[in-house]
Short mmCIF file of C-alpha atoms in Angstrom, two decimals:
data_model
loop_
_atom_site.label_atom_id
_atom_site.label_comp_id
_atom_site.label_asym_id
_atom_site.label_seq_id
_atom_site.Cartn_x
_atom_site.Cartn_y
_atom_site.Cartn_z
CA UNK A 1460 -26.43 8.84 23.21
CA UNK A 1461 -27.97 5.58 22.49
CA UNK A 1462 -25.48 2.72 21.14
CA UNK A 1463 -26.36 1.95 17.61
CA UNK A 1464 -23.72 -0.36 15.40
CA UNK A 1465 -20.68 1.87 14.03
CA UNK A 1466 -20.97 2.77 10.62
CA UNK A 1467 -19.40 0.86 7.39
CA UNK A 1468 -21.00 3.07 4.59
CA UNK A 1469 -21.80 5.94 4.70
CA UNK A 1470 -23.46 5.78 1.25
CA UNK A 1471 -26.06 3.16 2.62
CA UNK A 1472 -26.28 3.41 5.99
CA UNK A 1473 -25.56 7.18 7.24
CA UNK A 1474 -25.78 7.38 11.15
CA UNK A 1475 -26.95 11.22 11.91
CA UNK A 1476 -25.95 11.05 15.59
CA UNK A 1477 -22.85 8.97 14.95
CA UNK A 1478 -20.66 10.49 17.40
CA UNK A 1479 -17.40 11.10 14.75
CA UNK A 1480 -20.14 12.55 12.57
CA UNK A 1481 -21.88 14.83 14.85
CA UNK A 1482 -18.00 16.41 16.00
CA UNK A 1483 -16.99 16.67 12.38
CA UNK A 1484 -19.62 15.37 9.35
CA UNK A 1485 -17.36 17.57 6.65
CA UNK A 1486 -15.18 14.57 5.47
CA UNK A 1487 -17.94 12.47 5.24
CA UNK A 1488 -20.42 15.18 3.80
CA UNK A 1489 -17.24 15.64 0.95
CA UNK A 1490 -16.77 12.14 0.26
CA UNK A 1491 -20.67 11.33 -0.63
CA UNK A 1492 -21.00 14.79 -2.51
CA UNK A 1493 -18.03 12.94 -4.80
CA UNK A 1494 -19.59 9.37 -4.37
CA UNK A 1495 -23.69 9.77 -4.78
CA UNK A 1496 -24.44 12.70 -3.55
CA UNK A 1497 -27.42 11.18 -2.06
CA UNK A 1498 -27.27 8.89 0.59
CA UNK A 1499 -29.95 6.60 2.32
CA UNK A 1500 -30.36 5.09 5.69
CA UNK A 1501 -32.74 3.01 7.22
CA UNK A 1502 -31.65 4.18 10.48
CA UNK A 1503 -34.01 6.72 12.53
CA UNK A 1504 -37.10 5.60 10.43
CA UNK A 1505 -35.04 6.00 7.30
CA UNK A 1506 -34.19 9.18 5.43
CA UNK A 1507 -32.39 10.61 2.75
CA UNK A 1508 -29.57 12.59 2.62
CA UNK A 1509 -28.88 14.65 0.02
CA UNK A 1510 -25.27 17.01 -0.33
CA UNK A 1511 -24.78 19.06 -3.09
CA UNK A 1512 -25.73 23.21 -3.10
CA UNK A 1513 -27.93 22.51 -5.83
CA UNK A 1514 -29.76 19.64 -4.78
CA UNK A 1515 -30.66 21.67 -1.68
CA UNK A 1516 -31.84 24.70 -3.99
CA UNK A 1517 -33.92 22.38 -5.95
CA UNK A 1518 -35.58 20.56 -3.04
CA UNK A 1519 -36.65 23.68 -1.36
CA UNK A 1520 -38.75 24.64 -4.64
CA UNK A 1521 -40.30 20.88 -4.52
CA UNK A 1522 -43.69 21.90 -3.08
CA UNK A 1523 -45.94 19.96 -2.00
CA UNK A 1524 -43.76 16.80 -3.40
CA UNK A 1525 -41.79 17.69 -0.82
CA UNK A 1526 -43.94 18.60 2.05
CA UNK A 1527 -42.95 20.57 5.15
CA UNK A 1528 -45.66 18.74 7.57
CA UNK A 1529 -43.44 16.76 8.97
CA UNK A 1530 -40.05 18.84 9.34
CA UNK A 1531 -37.89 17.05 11.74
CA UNK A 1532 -34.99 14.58 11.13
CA UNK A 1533 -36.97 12.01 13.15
CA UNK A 1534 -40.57 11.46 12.65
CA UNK A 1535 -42.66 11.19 15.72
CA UNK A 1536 -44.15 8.06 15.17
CA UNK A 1537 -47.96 8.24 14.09
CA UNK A 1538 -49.39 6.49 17.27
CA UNK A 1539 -47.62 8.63 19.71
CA UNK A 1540 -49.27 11.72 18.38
CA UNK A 1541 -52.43 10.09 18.34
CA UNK A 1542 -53.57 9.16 21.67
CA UNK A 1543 -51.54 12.56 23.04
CA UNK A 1544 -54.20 14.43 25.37
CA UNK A 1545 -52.10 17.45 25.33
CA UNK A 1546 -51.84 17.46 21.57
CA UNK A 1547 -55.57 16.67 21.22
CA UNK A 1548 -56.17 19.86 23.59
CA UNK A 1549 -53.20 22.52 22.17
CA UNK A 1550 -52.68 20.58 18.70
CA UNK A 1551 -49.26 18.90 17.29
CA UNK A 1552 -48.55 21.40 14.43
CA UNK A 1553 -46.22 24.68 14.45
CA UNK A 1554 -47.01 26.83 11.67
CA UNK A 1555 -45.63 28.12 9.64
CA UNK A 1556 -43.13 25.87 9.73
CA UNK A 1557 -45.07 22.54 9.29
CA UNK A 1558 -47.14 24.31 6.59
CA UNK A 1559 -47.65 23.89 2.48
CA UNK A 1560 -49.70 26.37 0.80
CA UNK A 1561 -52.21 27.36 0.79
CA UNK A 1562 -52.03 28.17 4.14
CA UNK A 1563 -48.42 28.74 5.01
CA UNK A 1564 -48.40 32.14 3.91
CA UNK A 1565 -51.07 33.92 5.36
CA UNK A 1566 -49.93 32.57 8.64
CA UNK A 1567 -46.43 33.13 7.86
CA UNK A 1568 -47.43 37.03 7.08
CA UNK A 1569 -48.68 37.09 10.44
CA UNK A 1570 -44.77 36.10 11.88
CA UNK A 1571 -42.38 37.90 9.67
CA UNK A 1572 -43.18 41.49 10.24
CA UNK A 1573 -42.02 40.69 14.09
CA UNK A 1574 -38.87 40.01 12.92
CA UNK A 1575 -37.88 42.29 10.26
CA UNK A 1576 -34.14 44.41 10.92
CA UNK A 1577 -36.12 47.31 12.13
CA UNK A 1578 -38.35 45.30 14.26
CA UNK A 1579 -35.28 43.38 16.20
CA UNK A 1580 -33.30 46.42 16.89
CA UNK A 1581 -35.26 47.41 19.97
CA UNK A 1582 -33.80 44.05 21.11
CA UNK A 1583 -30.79 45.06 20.96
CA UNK A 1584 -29.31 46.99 24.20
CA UNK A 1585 -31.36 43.90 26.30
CA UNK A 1586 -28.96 41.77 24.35
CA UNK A 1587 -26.34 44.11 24.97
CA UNK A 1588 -26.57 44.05 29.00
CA UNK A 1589 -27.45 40.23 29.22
CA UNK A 1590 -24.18 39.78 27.94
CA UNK A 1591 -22.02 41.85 29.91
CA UNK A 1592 -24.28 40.93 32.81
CA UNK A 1593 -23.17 37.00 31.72
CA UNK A 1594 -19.33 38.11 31.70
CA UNK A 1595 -19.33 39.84 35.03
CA UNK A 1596 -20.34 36.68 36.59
CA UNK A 1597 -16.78 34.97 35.07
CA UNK A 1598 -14.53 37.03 33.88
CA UNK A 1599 -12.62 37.29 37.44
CA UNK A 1600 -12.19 33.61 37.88
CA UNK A 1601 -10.44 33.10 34.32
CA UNK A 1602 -12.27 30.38 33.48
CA UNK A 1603 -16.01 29.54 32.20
CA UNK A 1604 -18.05 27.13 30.32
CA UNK A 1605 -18.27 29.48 26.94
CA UNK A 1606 -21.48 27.12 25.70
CA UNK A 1607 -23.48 27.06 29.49
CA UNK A 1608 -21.91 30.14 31.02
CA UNK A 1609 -22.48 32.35 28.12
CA UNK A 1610 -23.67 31.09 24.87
CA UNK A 1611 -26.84 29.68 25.52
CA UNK A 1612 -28.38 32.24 28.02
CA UNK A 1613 -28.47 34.55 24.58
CA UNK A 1614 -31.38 33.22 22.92
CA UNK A 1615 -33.02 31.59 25.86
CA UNK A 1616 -33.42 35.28 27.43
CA UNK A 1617 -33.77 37.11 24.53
CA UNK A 1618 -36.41 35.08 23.08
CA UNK A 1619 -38.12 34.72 26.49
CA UNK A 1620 -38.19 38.52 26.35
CA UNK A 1621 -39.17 38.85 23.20
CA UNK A 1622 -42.69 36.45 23.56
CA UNK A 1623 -43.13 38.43 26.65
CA UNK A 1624 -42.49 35.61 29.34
CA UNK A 1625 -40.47 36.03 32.41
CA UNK A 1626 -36.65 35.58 31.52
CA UNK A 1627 -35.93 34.15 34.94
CA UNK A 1628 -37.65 30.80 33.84
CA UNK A 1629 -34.89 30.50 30.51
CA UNK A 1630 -32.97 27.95 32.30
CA UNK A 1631 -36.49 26.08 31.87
CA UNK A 1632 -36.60 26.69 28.44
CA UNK A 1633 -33.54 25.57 27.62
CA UNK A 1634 -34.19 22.09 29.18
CA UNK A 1635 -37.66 21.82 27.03
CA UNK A 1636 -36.22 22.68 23.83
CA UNK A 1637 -32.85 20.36 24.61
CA UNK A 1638 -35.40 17.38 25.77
CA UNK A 1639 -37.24 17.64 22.54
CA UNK A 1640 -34.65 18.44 20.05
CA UNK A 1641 -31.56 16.71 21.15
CA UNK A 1642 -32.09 14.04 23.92
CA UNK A 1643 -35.89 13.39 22.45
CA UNK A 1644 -34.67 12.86 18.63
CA UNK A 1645 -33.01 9.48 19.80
CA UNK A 1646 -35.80 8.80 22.78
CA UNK A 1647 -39.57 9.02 22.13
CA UNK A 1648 -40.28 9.06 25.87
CA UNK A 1649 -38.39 12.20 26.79
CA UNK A 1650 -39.86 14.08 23.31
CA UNK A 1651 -43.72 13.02 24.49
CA UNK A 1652 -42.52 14.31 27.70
CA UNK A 1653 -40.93 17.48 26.64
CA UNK A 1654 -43.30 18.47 23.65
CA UNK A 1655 -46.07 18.16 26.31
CA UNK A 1656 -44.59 20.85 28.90
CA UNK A 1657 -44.36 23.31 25.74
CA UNK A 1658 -47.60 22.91 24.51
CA UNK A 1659 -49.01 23.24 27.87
CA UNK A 1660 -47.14 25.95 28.76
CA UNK A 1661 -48.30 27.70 25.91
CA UNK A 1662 -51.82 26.69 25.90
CA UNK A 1663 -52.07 28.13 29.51
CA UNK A 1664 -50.21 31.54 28.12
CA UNK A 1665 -52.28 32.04 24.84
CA UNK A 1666 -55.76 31.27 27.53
CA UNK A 1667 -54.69 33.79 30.09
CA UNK A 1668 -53.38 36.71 27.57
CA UNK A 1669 -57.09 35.73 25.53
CA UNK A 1670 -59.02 36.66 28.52
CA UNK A 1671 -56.52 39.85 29.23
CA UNK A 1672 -54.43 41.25 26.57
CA UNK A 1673 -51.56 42.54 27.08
CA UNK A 1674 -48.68 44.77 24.85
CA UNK A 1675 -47.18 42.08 23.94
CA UNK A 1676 -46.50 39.18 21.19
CA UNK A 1677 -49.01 36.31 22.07
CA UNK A 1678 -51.72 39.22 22.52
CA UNK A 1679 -50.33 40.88 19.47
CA UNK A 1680 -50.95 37.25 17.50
CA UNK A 1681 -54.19 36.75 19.12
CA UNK A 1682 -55.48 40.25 17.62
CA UNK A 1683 -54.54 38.76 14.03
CA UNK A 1684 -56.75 37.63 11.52
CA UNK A 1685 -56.73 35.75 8.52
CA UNK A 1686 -59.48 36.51 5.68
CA UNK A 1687 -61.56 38.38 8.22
CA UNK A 1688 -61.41 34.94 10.82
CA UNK A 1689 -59.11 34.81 14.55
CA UNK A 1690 -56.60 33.07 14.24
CA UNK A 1691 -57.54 29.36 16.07
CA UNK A 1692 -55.87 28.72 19.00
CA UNK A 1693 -54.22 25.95 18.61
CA UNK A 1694 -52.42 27.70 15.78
CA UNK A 1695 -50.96 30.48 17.75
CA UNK A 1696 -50.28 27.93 20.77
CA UNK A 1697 -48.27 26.32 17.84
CA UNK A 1698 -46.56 29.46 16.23
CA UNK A 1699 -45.58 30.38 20.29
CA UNK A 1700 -44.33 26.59 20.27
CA UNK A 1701 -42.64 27.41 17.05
CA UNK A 1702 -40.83 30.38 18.77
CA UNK A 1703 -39.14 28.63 21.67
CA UNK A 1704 -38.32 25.53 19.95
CA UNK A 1705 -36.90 27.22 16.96
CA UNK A 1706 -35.04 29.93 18.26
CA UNK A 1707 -32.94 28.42 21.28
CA UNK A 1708 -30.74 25.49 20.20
CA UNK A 1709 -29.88 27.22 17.25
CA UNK A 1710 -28.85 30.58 17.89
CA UNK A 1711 -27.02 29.23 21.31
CA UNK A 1712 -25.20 26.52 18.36
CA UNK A 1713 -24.00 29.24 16.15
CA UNK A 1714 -23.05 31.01 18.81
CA UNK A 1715 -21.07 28.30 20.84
CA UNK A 1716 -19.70 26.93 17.23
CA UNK A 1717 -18.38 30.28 16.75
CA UNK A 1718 -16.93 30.77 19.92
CA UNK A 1719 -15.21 27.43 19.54
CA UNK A 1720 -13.72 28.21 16.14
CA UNK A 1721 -11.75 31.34 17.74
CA UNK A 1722 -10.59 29.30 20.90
CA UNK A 1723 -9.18 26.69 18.84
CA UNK A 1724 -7.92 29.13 15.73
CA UNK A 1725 -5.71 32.17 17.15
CA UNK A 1726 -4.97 33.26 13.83
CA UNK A 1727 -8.63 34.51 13.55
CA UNK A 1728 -8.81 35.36 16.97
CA UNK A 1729 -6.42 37.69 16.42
CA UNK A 1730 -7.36 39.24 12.86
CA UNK A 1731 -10.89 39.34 14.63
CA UNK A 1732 -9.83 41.14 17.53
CA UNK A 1733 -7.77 43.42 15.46
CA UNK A 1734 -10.05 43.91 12.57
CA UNK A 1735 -13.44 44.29 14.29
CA UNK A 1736 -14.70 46.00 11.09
CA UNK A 1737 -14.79 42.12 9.86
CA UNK A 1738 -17.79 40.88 11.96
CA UNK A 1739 -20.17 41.47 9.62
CA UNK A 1740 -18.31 39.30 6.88
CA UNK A 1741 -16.66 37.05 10.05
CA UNK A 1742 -20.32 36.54 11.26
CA UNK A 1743 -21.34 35.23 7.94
CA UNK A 1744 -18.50 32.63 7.32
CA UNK A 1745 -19.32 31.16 11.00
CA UNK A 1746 -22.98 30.90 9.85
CA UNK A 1747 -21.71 28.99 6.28
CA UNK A 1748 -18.83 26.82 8.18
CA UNK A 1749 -20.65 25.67 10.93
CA UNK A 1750 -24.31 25.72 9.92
CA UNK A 1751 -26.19 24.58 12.58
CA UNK A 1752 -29.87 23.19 11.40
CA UNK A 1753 -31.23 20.15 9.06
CA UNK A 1754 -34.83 20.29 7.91
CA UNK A 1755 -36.75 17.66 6.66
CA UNK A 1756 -39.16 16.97 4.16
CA UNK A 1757 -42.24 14.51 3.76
CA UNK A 1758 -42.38 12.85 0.28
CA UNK A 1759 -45.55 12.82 -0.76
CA UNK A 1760 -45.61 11.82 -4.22
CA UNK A 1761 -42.96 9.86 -6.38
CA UNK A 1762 -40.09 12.60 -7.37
CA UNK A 1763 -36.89 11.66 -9.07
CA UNK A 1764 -33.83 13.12 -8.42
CA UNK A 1765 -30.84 12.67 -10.13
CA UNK A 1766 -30.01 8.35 -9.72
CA UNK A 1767 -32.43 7.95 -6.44
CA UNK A 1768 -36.72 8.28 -6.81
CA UNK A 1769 -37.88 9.15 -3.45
CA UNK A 1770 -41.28 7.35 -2.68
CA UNK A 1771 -44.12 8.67 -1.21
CA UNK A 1772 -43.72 8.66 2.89
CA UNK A 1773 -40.01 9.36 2.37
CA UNK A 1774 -38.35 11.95 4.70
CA UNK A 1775 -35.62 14.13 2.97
CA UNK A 1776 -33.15 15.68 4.82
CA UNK A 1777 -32.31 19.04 3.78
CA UNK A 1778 -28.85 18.91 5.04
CA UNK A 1779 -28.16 22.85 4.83
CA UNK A 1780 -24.80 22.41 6.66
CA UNK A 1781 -23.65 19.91 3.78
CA UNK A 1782 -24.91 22.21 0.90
CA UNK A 1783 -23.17 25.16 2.50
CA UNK A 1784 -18.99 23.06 2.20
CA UNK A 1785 -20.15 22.27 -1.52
CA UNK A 1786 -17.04 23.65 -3.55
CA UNK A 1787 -19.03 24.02 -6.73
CA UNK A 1788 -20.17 27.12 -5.11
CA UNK A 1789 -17.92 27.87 -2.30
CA UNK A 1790 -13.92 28.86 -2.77
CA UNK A 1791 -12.01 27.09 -0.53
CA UNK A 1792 -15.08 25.77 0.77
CA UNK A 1793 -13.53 23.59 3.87
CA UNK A 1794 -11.61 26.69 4.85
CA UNK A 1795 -12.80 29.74 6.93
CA UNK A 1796 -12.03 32.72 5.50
CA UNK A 1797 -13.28 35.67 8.12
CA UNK A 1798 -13.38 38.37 4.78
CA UNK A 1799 -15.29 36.44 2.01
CA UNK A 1800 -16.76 38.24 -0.30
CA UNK A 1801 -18.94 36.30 -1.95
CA UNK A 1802 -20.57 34.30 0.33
CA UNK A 1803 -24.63 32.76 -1.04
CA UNK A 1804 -24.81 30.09 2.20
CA UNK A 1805 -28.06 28.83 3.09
CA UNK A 1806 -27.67 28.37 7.03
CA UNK A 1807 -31.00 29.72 8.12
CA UNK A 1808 -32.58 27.79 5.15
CA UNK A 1809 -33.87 28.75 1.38
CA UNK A 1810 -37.67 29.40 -0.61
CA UNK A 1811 -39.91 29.95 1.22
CA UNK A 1812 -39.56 28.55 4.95
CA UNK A 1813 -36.57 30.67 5.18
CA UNK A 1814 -35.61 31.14 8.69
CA UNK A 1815 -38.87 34.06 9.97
CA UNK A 1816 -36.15 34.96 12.86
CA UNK A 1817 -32.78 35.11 11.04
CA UNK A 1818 -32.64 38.52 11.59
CA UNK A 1819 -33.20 38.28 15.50
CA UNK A 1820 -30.35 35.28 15.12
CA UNK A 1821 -27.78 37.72 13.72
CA UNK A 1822 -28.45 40.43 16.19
CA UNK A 1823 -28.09 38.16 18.95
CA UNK A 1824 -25.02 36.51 17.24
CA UNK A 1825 -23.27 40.17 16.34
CA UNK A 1826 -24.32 41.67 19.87
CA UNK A 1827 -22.72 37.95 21.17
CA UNK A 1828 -19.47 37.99 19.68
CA UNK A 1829 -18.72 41.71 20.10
CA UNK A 1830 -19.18 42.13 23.66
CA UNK A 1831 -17.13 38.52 23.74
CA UNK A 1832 -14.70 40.07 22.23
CA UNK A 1833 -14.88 43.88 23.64
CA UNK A 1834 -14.16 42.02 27.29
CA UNK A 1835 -11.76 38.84 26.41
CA UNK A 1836 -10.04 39.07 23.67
CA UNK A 1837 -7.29 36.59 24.23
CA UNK A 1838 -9.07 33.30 25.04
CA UNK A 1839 -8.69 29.36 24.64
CA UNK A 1840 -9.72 25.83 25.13
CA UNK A 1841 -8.71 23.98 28.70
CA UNK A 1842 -9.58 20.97 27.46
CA UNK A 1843 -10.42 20.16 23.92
CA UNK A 1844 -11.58 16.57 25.26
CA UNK A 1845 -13.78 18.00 27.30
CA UNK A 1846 -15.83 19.69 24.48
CA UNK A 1847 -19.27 17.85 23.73
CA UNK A 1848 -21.09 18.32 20.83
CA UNK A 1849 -24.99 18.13 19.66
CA UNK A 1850 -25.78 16.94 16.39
CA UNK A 1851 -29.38 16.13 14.36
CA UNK A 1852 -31.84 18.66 14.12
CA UNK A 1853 -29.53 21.27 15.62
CA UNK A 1854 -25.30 20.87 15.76
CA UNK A 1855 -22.74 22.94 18.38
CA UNK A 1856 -20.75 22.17 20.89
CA UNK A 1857 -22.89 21.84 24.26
CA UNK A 1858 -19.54 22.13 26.23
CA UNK A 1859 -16.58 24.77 26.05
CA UNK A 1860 -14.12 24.58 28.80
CA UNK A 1861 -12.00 28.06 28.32
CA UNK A 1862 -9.07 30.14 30.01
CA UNK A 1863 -8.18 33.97 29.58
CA UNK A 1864 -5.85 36.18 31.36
CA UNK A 1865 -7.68 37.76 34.10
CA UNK B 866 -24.65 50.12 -13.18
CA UNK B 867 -28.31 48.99 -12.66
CA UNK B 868 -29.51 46.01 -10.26
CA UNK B 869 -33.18 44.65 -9.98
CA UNK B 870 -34.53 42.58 -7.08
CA UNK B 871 -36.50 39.81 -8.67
CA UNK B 872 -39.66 39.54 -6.29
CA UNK B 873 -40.82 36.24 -6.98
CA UNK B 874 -37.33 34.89 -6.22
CA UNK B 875 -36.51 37.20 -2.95
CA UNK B 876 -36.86 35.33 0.45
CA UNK B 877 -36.39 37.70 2.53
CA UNK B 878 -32.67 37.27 4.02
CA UNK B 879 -31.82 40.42 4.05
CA UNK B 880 -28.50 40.04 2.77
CA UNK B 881 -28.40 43.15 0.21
CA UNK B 882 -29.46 45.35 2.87
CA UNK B 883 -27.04 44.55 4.77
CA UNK B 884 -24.66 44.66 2.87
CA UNK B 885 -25.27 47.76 0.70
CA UNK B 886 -27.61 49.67 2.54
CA UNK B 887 -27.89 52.72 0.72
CA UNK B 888 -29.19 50.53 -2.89
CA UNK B 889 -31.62 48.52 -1.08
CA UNK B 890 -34.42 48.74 1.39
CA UNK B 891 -36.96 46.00 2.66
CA UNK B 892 -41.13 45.42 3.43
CA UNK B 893 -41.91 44.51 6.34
CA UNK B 894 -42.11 40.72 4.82
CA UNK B 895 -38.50 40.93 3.86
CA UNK B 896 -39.15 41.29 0.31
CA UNK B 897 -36.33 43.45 -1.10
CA UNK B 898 -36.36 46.86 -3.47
CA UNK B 899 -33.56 48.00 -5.12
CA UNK B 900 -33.67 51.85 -4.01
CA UNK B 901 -33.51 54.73 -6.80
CA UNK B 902 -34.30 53.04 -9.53
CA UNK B 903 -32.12 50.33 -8.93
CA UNK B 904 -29.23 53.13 -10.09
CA UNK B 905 -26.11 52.51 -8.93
CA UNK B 906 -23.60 54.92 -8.14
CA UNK B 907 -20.49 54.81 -9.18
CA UNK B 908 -18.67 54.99 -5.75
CA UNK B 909 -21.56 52.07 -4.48
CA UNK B 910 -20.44 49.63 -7.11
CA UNK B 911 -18.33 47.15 -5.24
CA UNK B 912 -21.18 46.60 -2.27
CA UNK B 913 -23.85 46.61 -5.22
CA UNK B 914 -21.88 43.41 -6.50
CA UNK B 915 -21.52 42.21 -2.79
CA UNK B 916 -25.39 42.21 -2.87
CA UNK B 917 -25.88 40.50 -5.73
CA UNK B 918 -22.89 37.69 -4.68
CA UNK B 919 -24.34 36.79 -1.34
CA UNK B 920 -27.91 36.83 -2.35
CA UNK B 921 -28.95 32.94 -1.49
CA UNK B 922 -31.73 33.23 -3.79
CA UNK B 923 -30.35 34.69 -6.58
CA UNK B 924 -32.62 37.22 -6.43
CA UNK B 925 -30.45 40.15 -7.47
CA UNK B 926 -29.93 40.63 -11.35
CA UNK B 927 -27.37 42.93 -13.24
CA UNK B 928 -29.62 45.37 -15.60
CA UNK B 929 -28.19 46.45 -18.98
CA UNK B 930 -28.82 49.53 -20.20
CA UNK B 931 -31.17 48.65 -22.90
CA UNK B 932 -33.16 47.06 -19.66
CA UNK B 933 -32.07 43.39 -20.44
CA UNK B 934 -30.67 41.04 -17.79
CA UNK B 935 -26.95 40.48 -17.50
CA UNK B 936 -25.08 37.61 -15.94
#
């Protein structure tokens, strides 16, 4: 990570890849809920960060004050998406995710009925066999790398099967999506770099299935229309864009976050292990606890909220995570508590950008856990020094050194 | 009991369905309907308020009787 100066207030001056921070923001997310519960940086371009539930809930319904065109924690910077061939030739957006309305729902229409329960459940005995597949290769040694070895071949599979792309090239994926997301939030260089062999890749997939369709979900998009019109193509290059980027890091997070909470709590290792009728509920909490993704949002015209006016230009982090250990709404919110019952958290988002694959997530993040737990119960950390996490746009551990009887 | 999915509120998590799938069903946009009527059984009670508790939107209302919203 790149050396910034260590942080004195938080309050002023929040670091969001602060290494302390990205391992464990809850103290500091608790302490500025008390103290502001807004806080402001200059840092990364400058942002806000807001922490209360209902902050979050209000800022979601903000539209277009708050604008979605510009969703990430750091702003690519206005000249390097200017003189960007690829972007000129495959475009720079990803709806609907960096849409307002008008047109973020037709296009978001277009998305959601590929992800619906009913339409993910086909998915889920090729889950089912990657992951057993994944365990066979380890579970005779003892040892793995939970995160590298297990967790993050999930997604990166699944959703290369799903866009109908050959799974063998995942490890591929998963070195885009980390170069943009992680490494490229702190270095423009590697994001250019990175966004670049997406688009491309894309560009070159949505060309080839144009000429020859085929059963399957780019050809499916490119059959869409929209008021009687084709979709363009640099719109369905971007939704395609929009289904790598989004669905790797994060899925693989909640997964490896989850994984880490059981090697490093036996007590609900155990109760898990011994109650599997609790996943559903279990699942849920992990989701809350250890909420992966912040969103942001472009200010575009003067909005107060509570002490602080954002300005237009201002980015507003929608800090998800933080709203989701706010005890005005959550019991015990610093706790996990595998059976809780009443349990509104807002880790795949709120209003209407809510997470389009959340229901692919949890299948992948059930089917994950289960067969985890189905083949290695009893598990732990080698090395908690060794674990590493990611924080910013996405947060999990990227490392999990673990033992189990063999 | 009664429950009522308010449309304009529902996102689309999916949460009631989940969690009480015999009271609610969803569109293929995620919007949620409460199923029968929104009538629920006696015996369905408890996951009908597990609905309504994990809804992130708030989306899931008590009815009264008399058809007017309770808390």
């Amino acid at each position: 990570m790149t050396k910034t100066p260590p942080v004195e207030d938080w309050a002023t001056d929040y670091d969001i890849f602060d290494a302390g921070y990205v391992k464990d923001p809850v103290p500091v997310w608790d302490k500025l809920r008390e103290q502001c519960p807004i806080a402001h940086t200059e840092r990364w371009g400058g942002s806000w960060l807001p922490t209360s539930y209902e902050d979050m809930q209000a800022f979601v319904r903000m539209v277009p004050a708050l604008s979605s065109r510009d969703p990430l924690v750091v702003s690519e910077s206005k000249e390097e998406m200017e003189f960007d061939p690829i972007l000129d030739e495959y475009g720079n957006k990803a709806p609907p995710i960096t849409s307002d309305p008008p047109e973020h729902i037709p296009m978001r229409r277009l998305i959601l009925p590929l992800f619906t329960p009913k339409a993910v459940e086909p998915y889920r005995p090729f889950a089912e066999k990657l992951c057993h597949g994944l365990i066979d290769g380890f579970i005779a040694k003892g040892t793995c790398d939970a995160a590298l070895d297990y967790a993050v071949h999930i997604p990166a599979k699944t959703i290369a099967h799903v866009i109908g792309v050959d799974s063998e090239r995942s490890d591929e994926f998963v070195g885009w999506v980390r170069g943009l997301l992680e490494e490229g939030m702190q270095d423009p260089a590697k994001r250019i770099k990175y966004r670049g062999i997406i688009r491309q890749f894309f560009g070159e997939l949505v060309d080839a299935r144009k000429a020859n369709p085929r059963d399957d979900l780019v050809s499916r998009l490119l059959a869409q229309e929209i008021d009687g019109q084709p979709i363009a193509r640099k719109a369905v290059v971007g939704m395609c864009n929009l289904l790598l980027v989004a669905g790797i890091d994060t899925t693989w997070s909640s997964i490896s976050s989850a994984l880490w909470h059981f090697s490093t709590h036996p007590e609900d290792r155990r109760r898990l292990a011994n109650e599997p009728e609790l996943f559903p509920s279990a699942i849920e909490e992990m989701l809350r606890f250890y909420s992966p993704v912040t969103m942001a949002r472009e200010v575009t015209e003067e909005t107060r909220a509570g002490d602080v006016t954002f300005m237009p230009g201002d980015k507003v982090l929608l800090n998800f995570p933080g709203a989701n250990h706010d005890p005005a709404v959550f019991e015990d919110a610093d706790k996990v508590i595998l059976d809780r019952a009443k349990n509104r958290h807002i880790a795949f988002g709120i209003g209407s950008h809510r997470c389009a694959g959340s229901n692919l997530a949890r299948m992948e993040m059930d089917v994950a856990l289960r067969v985890w737990f189905e083949r290695i119960p009893e598990f732990e950390l080698t090395d908690p020094g060794a674990v590493t996490w990611a924080g910013g746009q996405v947060r999990g551990p990227r490392h999990l050194p673990f033992r189990f009887p063999v | 009991m009664r429950v009522r999915v308010n449309a304009d509120k529902c996102e689309g998590h999916n949460r009631c369905c989940a969690l009480a799938p015999e009271l609610f069903d969803v569109d293929d946009y995620g919007t949620a309907t409460a199923l029968n009527g929104g009538e629920v059984p006696v015996a369905l009670e408890a996951k009908a308020k597990l609905a309504v508790e994990n809804c992130p939107e708030y989306a899931i209302e008590y009815v009264r009787d008399g058809g007017e919203q309770d808390k």
